[in-house]
PDB file of C-alpha atoms in Angstrom:
ATOM      1  CA  UNK A   1      15.092  20.317 -25.600  1.00 52.00           C
ATOM      2  CA  UNK A   2      17.848  19.266 -27.336  1.00 62.00           C
ATOM      3  CA  UNK A   3      18.604  18.339 -30.702  1.00 83.00           C
ATOM      4  CA  UNK A   4      21.629  16.985 -32.270  1.00 84.00           C
ATOM      5  CA  UNK A   5      21.946  19.458 -34.610  1.00 86.00           C
ATOM      6  CA  UNK A   6      21.232  22.501 -31.754  1.00 84.00           C
ATOM      7  CA  UNK A   7      24.473  20.800 -29.516  1.00 83.00           C
ATOM      8  CA  UNK A   8      26.987  20.650 -32.486  1.00 87.00           C
ATOM      9  CA  UNK A   9      26.684  24.042 -33.377  1.00 88.00           C
ATOM     10  CA  UNK A  10      27.163  25.073 -29.200  1.00 88.00           C
ATOM     11  CA  UNK A  11      29.842  22.774 -29.259  1.00 89.00           C
ATOM     12  CA  UNK A  12      31.396  23.201 -32.432  1.00 90.00           C
ATOM     13  CA  UNK A  13      32.316  26.749 -31.660  1.00 92.00           C
ATOM     14  CA  UNK A  14      36.246  27.634 -31.011  1.00 91.00           C
ATOM     15  CA  UNK A  15      36.899  26.717 -27.272  1.00 93.00           C
ATOM     16  CA  UNK A  16      33.704  25.802 -26.343  1.00 95.00           C
ATOM     17  CA  UNK A  17      34.781  21.944 -25.532  1.00 93.00           C
ATOM     18  CA  UNK A  18      38.173  23.486 -24.175  1.00 94.00           C
ATOM     19  CA  UNK A  19      36.031  25.752 -21.445  1.00 96.00           C
ATOM     20  CA  UNK A  20      34.072  23.084 -20.332  1.00 96.00           C
ATOM     21  CA  UNK A  21      37.106  20.555 -20.039  1.00 93.00           C
ATOM     22  CA  UNK A  22      38.912  23.282 -18.082  1.00 95.00           C
ATOM     23  CA  UNK A  23      36.142  23.807 -15.679  1.00 96.00           C
ATOM     24  CA  UNK A  24      35.853  19.793 -14.919  1.00 94.00           C
ATOM     25  CA  UNK A  25      38.034  20.505 -11.433  1.00 94.00           C
ATOM     26  CA  UNK A  26      35.577  23.137 -10.149  1.00 94.00           C
ATOM     27  CA  UNK A  27      34.855  27.026 -10.957  1.00 96.00           C
ATOM     28  CA  UNK A  28      36.875  29.315 -12.363  1.00 96.00           C
ATOM     29  CA  UNK A  29      37.110  33.076 -13.138  1.00 93.00           C
ATOM     30  CA  UNK A  30      37.079  35.037 -16.679  1.00 90.00           C
ATOM     31  CA  UNK A  31      40.289  35.152 -16.399  1.00 90.00           C
ATOM     32  CA  UNK A  32      41.488  31.957 -14.921  1.00 93.00           C
ATOM     33  CA  UNK A  33      39.373  30.695 -17.907  1.00 94.00           C
ATOM     34  CA  UNK A  34      41.158  32.766 -20.618  1.00 92.00           C
ATOM     35  CA  UNK A  35      44.455  31.664 -19.132  1.00 92.00           C
ATOM     36  CA  UNK A  36      43.853  27.730 -19.445  1.00 94.00           C
ATOM     37  CA  UNK A  37      42.561  28.015 -22.650  1.00 92.00           C
ATOM     38  CA  UNK A  38      45.488  29.849 -24.263  1.00 88.00           C
ATOM     39  CA  UNK A  39      44.880  32.996 -23.443  1.00 78.00           C
ATOM     40  CA  UNK A  40      41.395  33.614 -26.215  1.00 87.00           C
ATOM     41  CA  UNK A  41      40.372  36.893 -26.406  1.00 92.00           C
ATOM     42  CA  UNK A  42      38.243  38.481 -24.150  1.00 92.00           C
ATOM     43  CA  UNK A  43      35.286  39.168 -26.389  1.00 94.00           C
ATOM     44  CA  UNK A  44      35.213  35.550 -28.156  1.00 93.00           C
ATOM     45  CA  UNK A  45      35.684  34.148 -23.787  1.00 94.00           C
ATOM     46  CA  UNK A  46      32.429  36.475 -22.742  1.00 95.00           C
ATOM     47  CA  UNK A  47      30.525  35.269 -26.155  1.00 95.00           C
ATOM     48  CA  UNK A  48      31.406  31.299 -25.328  1.00 96.00           C
ATOM     49  CA  UNK A  49      30.309  31.326 -22.101  1.00 96.00           C
ATOM     50  CA  UNK A  50      27.150  33.013 -22.809  1.00 96.00           C
ATOM     51  CA  UNK A  51      26.147  30.610 -24.645  1.00 95.00           C
ATOM     52  CA  UNK A  52      26.681  27.897 -22.490  1.00 96.00           C
ATOM     53  CA  UNK A  53      24.872  29.285 -20.040  1.00 96.00           C
ATOM     54  CA  UNK A  54      22.468  30.357 -22.212  1.00 94.00           C
ATOM     55  CA  UNK A  55      22.673  26.167 -23.111  1.00 94.00           C
ATOM     56  CA  UNK A  56      22.269  25.327 -19.145  1.00 95.00           C
ATOM     57  CA  UNK A  57      25.515  23.736 -19.261  1.00 96.00           C
ATOM     58  CA  UNK A  58      27.056  26.502 -17.179  1.00 97.00           C
ATOM     59  CA  UNK A  59      26.235  28.692 -14.648  1.00 97.00           C
ATOM     60  CA  UNK A  60      27.691  32.182 -12.785  1.00 95.00           C
ATOM     61  CA  UNK A  61      26.677  31.920  -9.129  1.00 91.00           C
ATOM     62  CA  UNK A  62      27.822  34.588  -7.276  1.00 85.00           C
ATOM     63  CA  UNK A  63      31.546  35.165  -6.336  1.00 80.00           C
ATOM     64  CA  UNK A  64      32.273  31.504  -7.241  1.00 83.00           C
ATOM     65  CA  UNK A  65      33.247  31.411 -11.005  1.00 94.00           C
ATOM     66  CA  UNK A  66      32.021  30.261 -13.654  1.00 97.00           C
ATOM     67  CA  UNK A  67      31.225  26.332 -12.935  1.00 97.00           C
ATOM     68  CA  UNK A  68      29.437  23.426 -14.870  1.00 97.00           C
ATOM     69  CA  UNK A  69      25.556  22.677 -14.449  1.00 97.00           C
ATOM     70  CA  UNK A  70      24.391  19.102 -13.663  1.00 97.00           C
ATOM     71  CA  UNK A  71      23.616  19.289 -17.549  1.00 95.00           C
ATOM     72  CA  UNK A  72      27.649  19.886 -17.946  1.00 96.00           C
ATOM     73  CA  UNK A  73      29.208  17.897 -15.575  1.00 95.00           C
ATOM     74  CA  UNK A  74      26.837  14.956 -17.636  1.00 93.00           C
ATOM     75  CA  UNK A  75      28.046  16.158 -20.989  1.00 92.00           C
ATOM     76  CA  UNK A  76      32.379  15.726 -19.257  1.00 92.00           C
ATOM     77  CA  UNK A  77      31.661  12.831 -18.322  1.00 91.00           C
ATOM     78  CA  UNK A  78      31.031  11.548 -21.858  1.00 88.00           C
ATOM     79  CA  UNK A  79      34.298  12.916 -23.129  1.00 85.00           C
ATOM     80  CA  UNK A  80      35.805  10.397 -20.537  1.00 85.00           C
ATOM     81  CA  UNK A  81      34.549   8.349 -23.809  1.00 86.00           C
ATOM     82  CA  UNK A  82      36.547  10.406 -25.836  1.00 85.00           C
ATOM     83  CA  UNK A  83      39.095  10.627 -23.745  1.00 84.00           C
ATOM     84  CA  UNK A  84      39.719   6.754 -23.807  1.00 89.00           C
ATOM     85  CA  UNK A  85      39.589   7.004 -27.572  1.00 91.00           C
ATOM     86  CA  UNK A  86      42.195   9.134 -27.679  1.00 89.00           C
ATOM     87  CA  UNK A  87      44.733   7.415 -25.508  1.00 90.00           C
ATOM     88  CA  UNK A  88      44.090   4.309 -27.600  1.00 91.00           C
ATOM     89  CA  UNK A  89      44.863   5.863 -30.699  1.00 91.00           C
ATOM     90  CA  UNK A  90      47.636   8.210 -29.254  1.00 90.00           C
ATOM     91  CA  UNK A  91      49.489   4.529 -28.900  1.00 88.00           C
ATOM     92  CA  UNK A  92      48.646   3.037 -32.237  1.00 88.00           C
ATOM     93  CA  UNK A  93      50.102   5.991 -33.980  1.00 84.00           C
ATOM     94  CA  UNK A  94      53.230   6.043 -32.346  1.00 78.00           C
ATOM     95  CA  UNK A  95      53.783   2.588 -32.956  1.00 64.00           C
TER      96      UNK A  95
END
């Protein structure tokens, strides 16, 4: 059971949302994720991946690299609302 506060605590950490976003198209190795995340430090990347696994948002199946769990994919779907807002906001601020 997640409270809003617990979710914000996990999701608000540096690189967490970016990791989830980068996993949107399928599994990635730790190295590929670090590259996609502008070469985040290995220590920070491993800490975030561990936290995301503990939160049941990311999993590490044998040989495939890290991927989103069904719960992680559900969270990713909620990003679409933010993405649509960002597009509208960008158009308003550049007009």
